[in-house]
XYZ file of C-alpha atoms in Angstrom:
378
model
C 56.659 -41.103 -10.046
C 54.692 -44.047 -8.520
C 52.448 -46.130 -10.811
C 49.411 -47.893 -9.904
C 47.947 -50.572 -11.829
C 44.164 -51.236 -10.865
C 42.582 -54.360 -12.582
C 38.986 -53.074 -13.289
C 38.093 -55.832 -15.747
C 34.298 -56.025 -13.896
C 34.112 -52.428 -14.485
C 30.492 -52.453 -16.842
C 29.284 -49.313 -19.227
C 26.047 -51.669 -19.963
C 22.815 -50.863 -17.955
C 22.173 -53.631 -15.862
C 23.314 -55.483 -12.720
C 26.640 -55.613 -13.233
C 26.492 -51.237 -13.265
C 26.096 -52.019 -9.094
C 28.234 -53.357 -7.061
C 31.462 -54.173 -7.172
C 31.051 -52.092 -10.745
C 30.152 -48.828 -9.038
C 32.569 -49.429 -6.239
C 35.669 -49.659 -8.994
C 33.774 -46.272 -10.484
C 34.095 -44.810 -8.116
C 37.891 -45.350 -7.497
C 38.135 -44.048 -10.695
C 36.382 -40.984 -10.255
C 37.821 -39.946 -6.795
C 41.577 -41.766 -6.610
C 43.628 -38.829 -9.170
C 41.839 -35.971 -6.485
C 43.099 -37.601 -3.440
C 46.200 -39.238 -4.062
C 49.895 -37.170 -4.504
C 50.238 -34.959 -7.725
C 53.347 -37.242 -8.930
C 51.417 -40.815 -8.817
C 49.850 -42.174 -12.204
C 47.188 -44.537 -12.197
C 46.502 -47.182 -15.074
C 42.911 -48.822 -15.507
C 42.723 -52.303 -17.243
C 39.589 -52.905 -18.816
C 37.726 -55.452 -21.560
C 38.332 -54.939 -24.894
C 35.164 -52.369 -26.468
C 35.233 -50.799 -22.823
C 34.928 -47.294 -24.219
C 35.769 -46.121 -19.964
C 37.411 -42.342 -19.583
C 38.163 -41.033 -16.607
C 39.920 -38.021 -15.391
C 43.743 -38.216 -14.468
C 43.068 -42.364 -15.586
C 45.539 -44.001 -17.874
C 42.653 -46.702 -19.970
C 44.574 -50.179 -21.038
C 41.855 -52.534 -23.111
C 42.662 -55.719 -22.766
C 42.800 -57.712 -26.334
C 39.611 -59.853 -25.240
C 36.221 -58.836 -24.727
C 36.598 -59.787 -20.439
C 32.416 -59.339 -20.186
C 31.854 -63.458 -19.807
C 33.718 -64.648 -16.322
C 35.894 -67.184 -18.705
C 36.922 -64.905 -21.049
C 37.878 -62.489 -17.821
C 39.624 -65.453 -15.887
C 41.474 -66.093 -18.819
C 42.594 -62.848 -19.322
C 43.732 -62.070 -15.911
C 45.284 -65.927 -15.397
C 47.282 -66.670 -18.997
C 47.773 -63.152 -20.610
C 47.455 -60.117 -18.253
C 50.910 -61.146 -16.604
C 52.860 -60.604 -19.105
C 51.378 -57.179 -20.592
C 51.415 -55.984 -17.851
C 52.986 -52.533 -17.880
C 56.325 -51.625 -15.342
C 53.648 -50.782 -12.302
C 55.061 -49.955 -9.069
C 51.996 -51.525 -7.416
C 49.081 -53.871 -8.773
C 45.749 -53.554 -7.274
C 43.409 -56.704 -7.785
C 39.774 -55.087 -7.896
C 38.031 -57.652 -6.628
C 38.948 -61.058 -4.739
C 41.613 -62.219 -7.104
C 45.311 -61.055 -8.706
C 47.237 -63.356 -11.412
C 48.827 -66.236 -9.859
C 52.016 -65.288 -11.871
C 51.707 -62.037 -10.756
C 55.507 -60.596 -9.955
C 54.907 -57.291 -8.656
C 54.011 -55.758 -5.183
C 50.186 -56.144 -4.525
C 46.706 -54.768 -3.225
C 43.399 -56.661 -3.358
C 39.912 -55.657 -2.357
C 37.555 -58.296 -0.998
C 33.743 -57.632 -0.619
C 32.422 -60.400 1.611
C 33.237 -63.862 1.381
C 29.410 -65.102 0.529
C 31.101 -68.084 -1.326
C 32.106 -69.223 1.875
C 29.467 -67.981 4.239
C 26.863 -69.332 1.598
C 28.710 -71.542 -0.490
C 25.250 -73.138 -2.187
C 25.030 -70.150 -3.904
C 27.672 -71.099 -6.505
C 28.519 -73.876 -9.043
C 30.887 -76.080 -7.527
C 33.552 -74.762 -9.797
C 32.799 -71.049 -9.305
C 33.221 -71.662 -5.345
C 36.244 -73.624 -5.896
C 38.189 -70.754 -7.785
C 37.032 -67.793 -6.075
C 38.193 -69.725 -2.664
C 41.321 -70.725 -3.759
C 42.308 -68.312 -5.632
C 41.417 -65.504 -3.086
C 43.191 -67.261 -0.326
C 46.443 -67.251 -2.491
C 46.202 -63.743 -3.503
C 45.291 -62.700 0.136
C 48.629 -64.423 1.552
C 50.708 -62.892 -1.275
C 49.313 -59.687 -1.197
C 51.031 -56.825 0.503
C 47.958 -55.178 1.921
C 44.290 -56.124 1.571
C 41.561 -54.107 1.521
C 38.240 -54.504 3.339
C 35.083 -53.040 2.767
C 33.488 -53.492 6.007
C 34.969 -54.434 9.760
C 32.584 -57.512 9.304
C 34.446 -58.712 5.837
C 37.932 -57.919 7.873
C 36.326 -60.394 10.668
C 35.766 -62.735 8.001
C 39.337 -62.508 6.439
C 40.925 -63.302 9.722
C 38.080 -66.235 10.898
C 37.725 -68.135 7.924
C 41.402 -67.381 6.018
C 43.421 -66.944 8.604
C 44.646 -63.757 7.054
C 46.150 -61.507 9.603
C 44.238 -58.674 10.814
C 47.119 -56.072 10.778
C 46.818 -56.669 7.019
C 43.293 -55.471 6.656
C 42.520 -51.839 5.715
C 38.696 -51.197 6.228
C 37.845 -48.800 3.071
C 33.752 -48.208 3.667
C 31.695 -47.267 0.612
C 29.880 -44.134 0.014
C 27.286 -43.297 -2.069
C 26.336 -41.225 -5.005
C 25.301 -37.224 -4.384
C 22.186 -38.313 -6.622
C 21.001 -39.981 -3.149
C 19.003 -37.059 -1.270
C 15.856 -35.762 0.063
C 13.882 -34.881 -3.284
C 11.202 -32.091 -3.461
C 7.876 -33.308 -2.523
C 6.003 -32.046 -6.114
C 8.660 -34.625 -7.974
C 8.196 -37.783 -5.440
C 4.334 -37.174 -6.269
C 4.781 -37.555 -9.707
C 6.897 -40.602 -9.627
C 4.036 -42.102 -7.208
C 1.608 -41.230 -9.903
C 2.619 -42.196 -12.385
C 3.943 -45.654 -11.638
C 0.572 -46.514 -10.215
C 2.264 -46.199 -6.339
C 0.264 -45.620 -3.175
C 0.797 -42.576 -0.673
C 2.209 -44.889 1.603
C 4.234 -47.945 1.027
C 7.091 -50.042 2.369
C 10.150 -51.059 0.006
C 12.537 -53.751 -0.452
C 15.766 -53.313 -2.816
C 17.546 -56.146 -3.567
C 18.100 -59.110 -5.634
C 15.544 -61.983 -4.584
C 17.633 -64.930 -2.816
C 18.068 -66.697 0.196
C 20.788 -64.898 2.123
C 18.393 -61.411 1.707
C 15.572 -63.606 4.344
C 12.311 -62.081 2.420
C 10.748 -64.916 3.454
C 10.736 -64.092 7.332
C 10.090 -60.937 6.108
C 6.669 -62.020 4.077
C 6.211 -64.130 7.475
C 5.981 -61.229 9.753
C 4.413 -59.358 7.206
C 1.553 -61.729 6.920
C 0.884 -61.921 10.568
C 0.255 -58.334 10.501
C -3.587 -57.507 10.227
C -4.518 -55.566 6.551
C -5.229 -52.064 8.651
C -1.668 -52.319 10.377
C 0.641 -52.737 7.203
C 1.494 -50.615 4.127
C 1.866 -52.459 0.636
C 5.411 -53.750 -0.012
C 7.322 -53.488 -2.601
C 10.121 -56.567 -2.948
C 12.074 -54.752 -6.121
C 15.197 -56.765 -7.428
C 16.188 -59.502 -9.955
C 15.394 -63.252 -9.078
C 18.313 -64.615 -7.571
C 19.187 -67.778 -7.056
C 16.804 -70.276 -5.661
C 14.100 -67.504 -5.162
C 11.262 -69.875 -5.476
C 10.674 -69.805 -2.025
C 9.527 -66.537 -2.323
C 7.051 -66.330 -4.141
C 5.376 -69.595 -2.177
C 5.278 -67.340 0.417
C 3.419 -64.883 -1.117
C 0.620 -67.379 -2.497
C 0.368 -69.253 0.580
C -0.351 -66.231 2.298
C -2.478 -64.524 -0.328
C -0.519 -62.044 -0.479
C -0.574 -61.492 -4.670
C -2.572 -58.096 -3.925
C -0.707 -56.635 -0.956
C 2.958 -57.248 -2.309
C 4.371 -56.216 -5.487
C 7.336 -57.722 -7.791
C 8.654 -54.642 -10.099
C 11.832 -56.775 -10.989
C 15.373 -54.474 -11.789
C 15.531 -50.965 -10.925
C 17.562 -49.345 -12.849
C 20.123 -47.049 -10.627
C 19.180 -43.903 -12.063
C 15.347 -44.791 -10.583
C 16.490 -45.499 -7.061
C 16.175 -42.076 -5.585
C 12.688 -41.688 -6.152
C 11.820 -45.440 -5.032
C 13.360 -44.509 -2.091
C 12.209 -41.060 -1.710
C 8.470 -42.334 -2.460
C 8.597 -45.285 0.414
C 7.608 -44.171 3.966
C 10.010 -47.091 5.264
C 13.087 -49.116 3.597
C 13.247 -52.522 4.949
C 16.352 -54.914 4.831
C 15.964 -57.884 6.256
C 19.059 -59.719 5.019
C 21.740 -62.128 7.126
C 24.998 -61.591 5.353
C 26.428 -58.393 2.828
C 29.920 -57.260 2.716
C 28.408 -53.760 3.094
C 24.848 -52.761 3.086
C 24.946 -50.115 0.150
C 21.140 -49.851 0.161
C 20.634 -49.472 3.529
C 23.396 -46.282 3.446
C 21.156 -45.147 0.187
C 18.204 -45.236 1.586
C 19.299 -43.553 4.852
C 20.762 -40.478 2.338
C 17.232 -40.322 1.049
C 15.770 -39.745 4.207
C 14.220 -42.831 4.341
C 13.462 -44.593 7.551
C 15.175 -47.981 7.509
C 14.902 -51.365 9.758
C 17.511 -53.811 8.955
C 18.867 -56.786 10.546
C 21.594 -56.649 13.228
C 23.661 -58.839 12.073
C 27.149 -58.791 9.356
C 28.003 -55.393 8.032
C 24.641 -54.153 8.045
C 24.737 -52.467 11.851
C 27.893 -50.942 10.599
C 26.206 -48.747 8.093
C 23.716 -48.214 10.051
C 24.777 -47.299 13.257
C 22.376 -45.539 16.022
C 19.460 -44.726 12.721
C 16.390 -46.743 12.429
C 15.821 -50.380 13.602
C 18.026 -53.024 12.966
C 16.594 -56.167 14.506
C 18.051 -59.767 14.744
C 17.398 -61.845 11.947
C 15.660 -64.459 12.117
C 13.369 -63.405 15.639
C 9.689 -63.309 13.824
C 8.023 -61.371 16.019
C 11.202 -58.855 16.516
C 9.813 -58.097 12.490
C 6.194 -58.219 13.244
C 6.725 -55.866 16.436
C 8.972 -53.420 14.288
C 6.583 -53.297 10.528
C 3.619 -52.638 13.355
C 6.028 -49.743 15.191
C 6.356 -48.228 11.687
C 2.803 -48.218 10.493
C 1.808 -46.429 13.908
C 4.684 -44.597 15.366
C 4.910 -41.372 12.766
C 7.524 -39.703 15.522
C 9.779 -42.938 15.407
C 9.948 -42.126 11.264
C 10.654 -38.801 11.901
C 13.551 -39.912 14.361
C 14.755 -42.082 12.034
C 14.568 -39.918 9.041
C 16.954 -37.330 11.008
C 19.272 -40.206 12.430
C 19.414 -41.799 8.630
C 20.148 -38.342 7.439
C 22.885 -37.682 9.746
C 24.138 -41.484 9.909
C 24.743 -41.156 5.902
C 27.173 -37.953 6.142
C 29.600 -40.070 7.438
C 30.412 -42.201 4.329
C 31.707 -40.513 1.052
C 33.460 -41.971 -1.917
C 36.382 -39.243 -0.987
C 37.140 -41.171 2.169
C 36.676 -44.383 0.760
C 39.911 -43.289 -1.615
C 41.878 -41.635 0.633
C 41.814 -44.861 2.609
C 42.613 -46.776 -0.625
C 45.560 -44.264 -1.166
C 46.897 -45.197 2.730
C 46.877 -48.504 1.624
C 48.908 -47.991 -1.308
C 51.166 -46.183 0.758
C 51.659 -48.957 3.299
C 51.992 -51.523 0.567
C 54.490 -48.929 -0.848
C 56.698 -48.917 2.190
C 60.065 -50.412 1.522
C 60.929 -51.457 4.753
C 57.793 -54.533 3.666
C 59.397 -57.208 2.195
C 57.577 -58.713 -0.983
C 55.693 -61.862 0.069
């Protein structure tokens, strides 16, 4: 019998942000990894003390701390987890990091490395562990997984990590993502005060997401050739900017600010928009872009980082930073109804090639590598 240890310490049963993310990505696992992998392997989750986490064919091992506050979680994983640990065969670090006095064969996922690509966006000290510690557990680990061929690219470039090393595990996304009956995405409009036609924005509100090109374009756009938007996220980090944008423009009418959408809303958000736009420079994936698509949204994104990855041949993606690129594509999607109807069949198709049964039948390939006994431990 093999046993597989997955640290899943940022693993959340609160409503929130933290139930996105690298959260849902570690659900998933959960969910899909006893289907796929062989019938003799067990699988052990390790959790924060109070997580009350069952899953199907999922060993649960609470940790003696309540991990929810990033010390308490560091602490854990740095000074106790080590040595109660259970006799694993493999250790899988969830996300970015694995116990310095770690001893047995390892796995670690990385998401992006945004606290190198954007390392303002981080206390000093946060930027200083995660890149440290990261780069130690990526040279010591036997395999490492990716989730996008833009995070491998990063792995290599900025850690020198070696690129036969890197699996590339894409996301999926949730079955609750689909084309919903017309009667239902009425009602939502209806009665959350939305119009007929509007465009949407999911995301939390910070720099590296460029709403403010986006408000740019959007402003240069005369009122009869542009659609209310709808920026809907948390405030980020310095998201001041933002909002400036909006007043110096006017713009308090024309743009609303619904703050956290709670996932179990997000279908009919994007189901009720006639066009999901992501304008952002840098994610390790693009999950709402791949969401939005399932929905049979339209979508225009930028072309740069992961995000033409999940979006392949579907919609628009347009460079970044190019204003009138964005005031040439919002005008194309007020006016051309046959390039949203394109786009909704391209999104729709584009979307059926991620699942969260791939994404762990990759993860199990890369246990098996890892597994291989002709690799010597690091």
């Amino acid at each position: 019998m093999v046993h597989i240890g997955i640290n899943a310490h940022l693993l959340s049963n609160k409503p929130g942000y933290r139930t996105a993310g690298i959260h849902n990505v570690l659900h998933q696992l959960l969910v899909h990894l006893p289907e796929v992998a062989p019938a003799d392997w067990h699988f052990t989750a390790m959790v924060g003390r109070g997580n009350p986490a069952v899953y199907e064919g999922i060993e649960i091992q609470q940790a003696s701390l309540d991990t929810t506050p990033a010390s308490k979680r560091i602490l854990w994983e740095q000074a106790i987890q080590p040595f109660a640990l259970d006799s694993f065969d493999l250790y899988h670090a969830g996300a970015f990091v694995a116990p310095v006095l770690l001893n047995k064969p390892m796995v670690v996922t990385v998401y992006d490395l945004t606290f190198m690509r954007y390392p303002q966006r981080l206390t000093a000290g946060r930027r200083l562990y995660l890149r440290t510690f990261t780069e130690m557990t990526c040279k010591r680990a036997r395999r490492i997984l990716a989730i996008s061929e833009s995070t491998k690219h990063d792995l290599v470039e900025l850690l020198g990590v070696p690129a036969e090393k890197v699996d590339v595990t894409p996301l999926g996304y949730d079955d609750i993502y689909q084309p919903l009956p017309e009667d239902a995405v009425t009602r939502f409009r209806a009665e959350n005060n939305l119009p007929e036609r509007f465009w949407l924005y999911l995301g939390t509100l910070e720099p590296r997401k460029n709403l403010v090109t986006l408000i740019e374009a959007y402003a240069q756009l005369p009122a009869n050739e542009r659609l209310p938007l709808v920026l809907a996220g948390g405030k980020g980090w310095m998201s001041e900017p933002i909002f400036e944008a909006i007043a110096r423009h006017g713009l308090e009418d024309t743009i609303a600010l619904p703050g956290f959408i709670p996932t179990e809303a997000l279908p009919l958000w994007y189901n009720s928009a006639e066009c999901f736009i992501f304008p952002s420079v840098f994610e390790g994936f693009g999950l709402p872009v791949l969401e939005a698509m399932a929905c049979g949204t339209p979508i225009i994104t930028s072309n740069v980082s992961s995000l033409p990855e999940v979006a392949g041949e579907a919609g628009m993606t347009l460079p970044p930073h190019e204003l009138d690129a964005w005031v040439s594509g919002l005008r194309q999607a007020f006016h051309d109804e046959s390039w949203r109807n394109e786009a909704r069949e391209a999104g729709l198709v584009q979307a059926k090639k991620f699942n969260w049964d791939t994404t762990a039948r990759l993860t199990v390939a890369s246990y098996e590598r890892a597994l291989e006994v002709s690799l010597p431990l690091p």
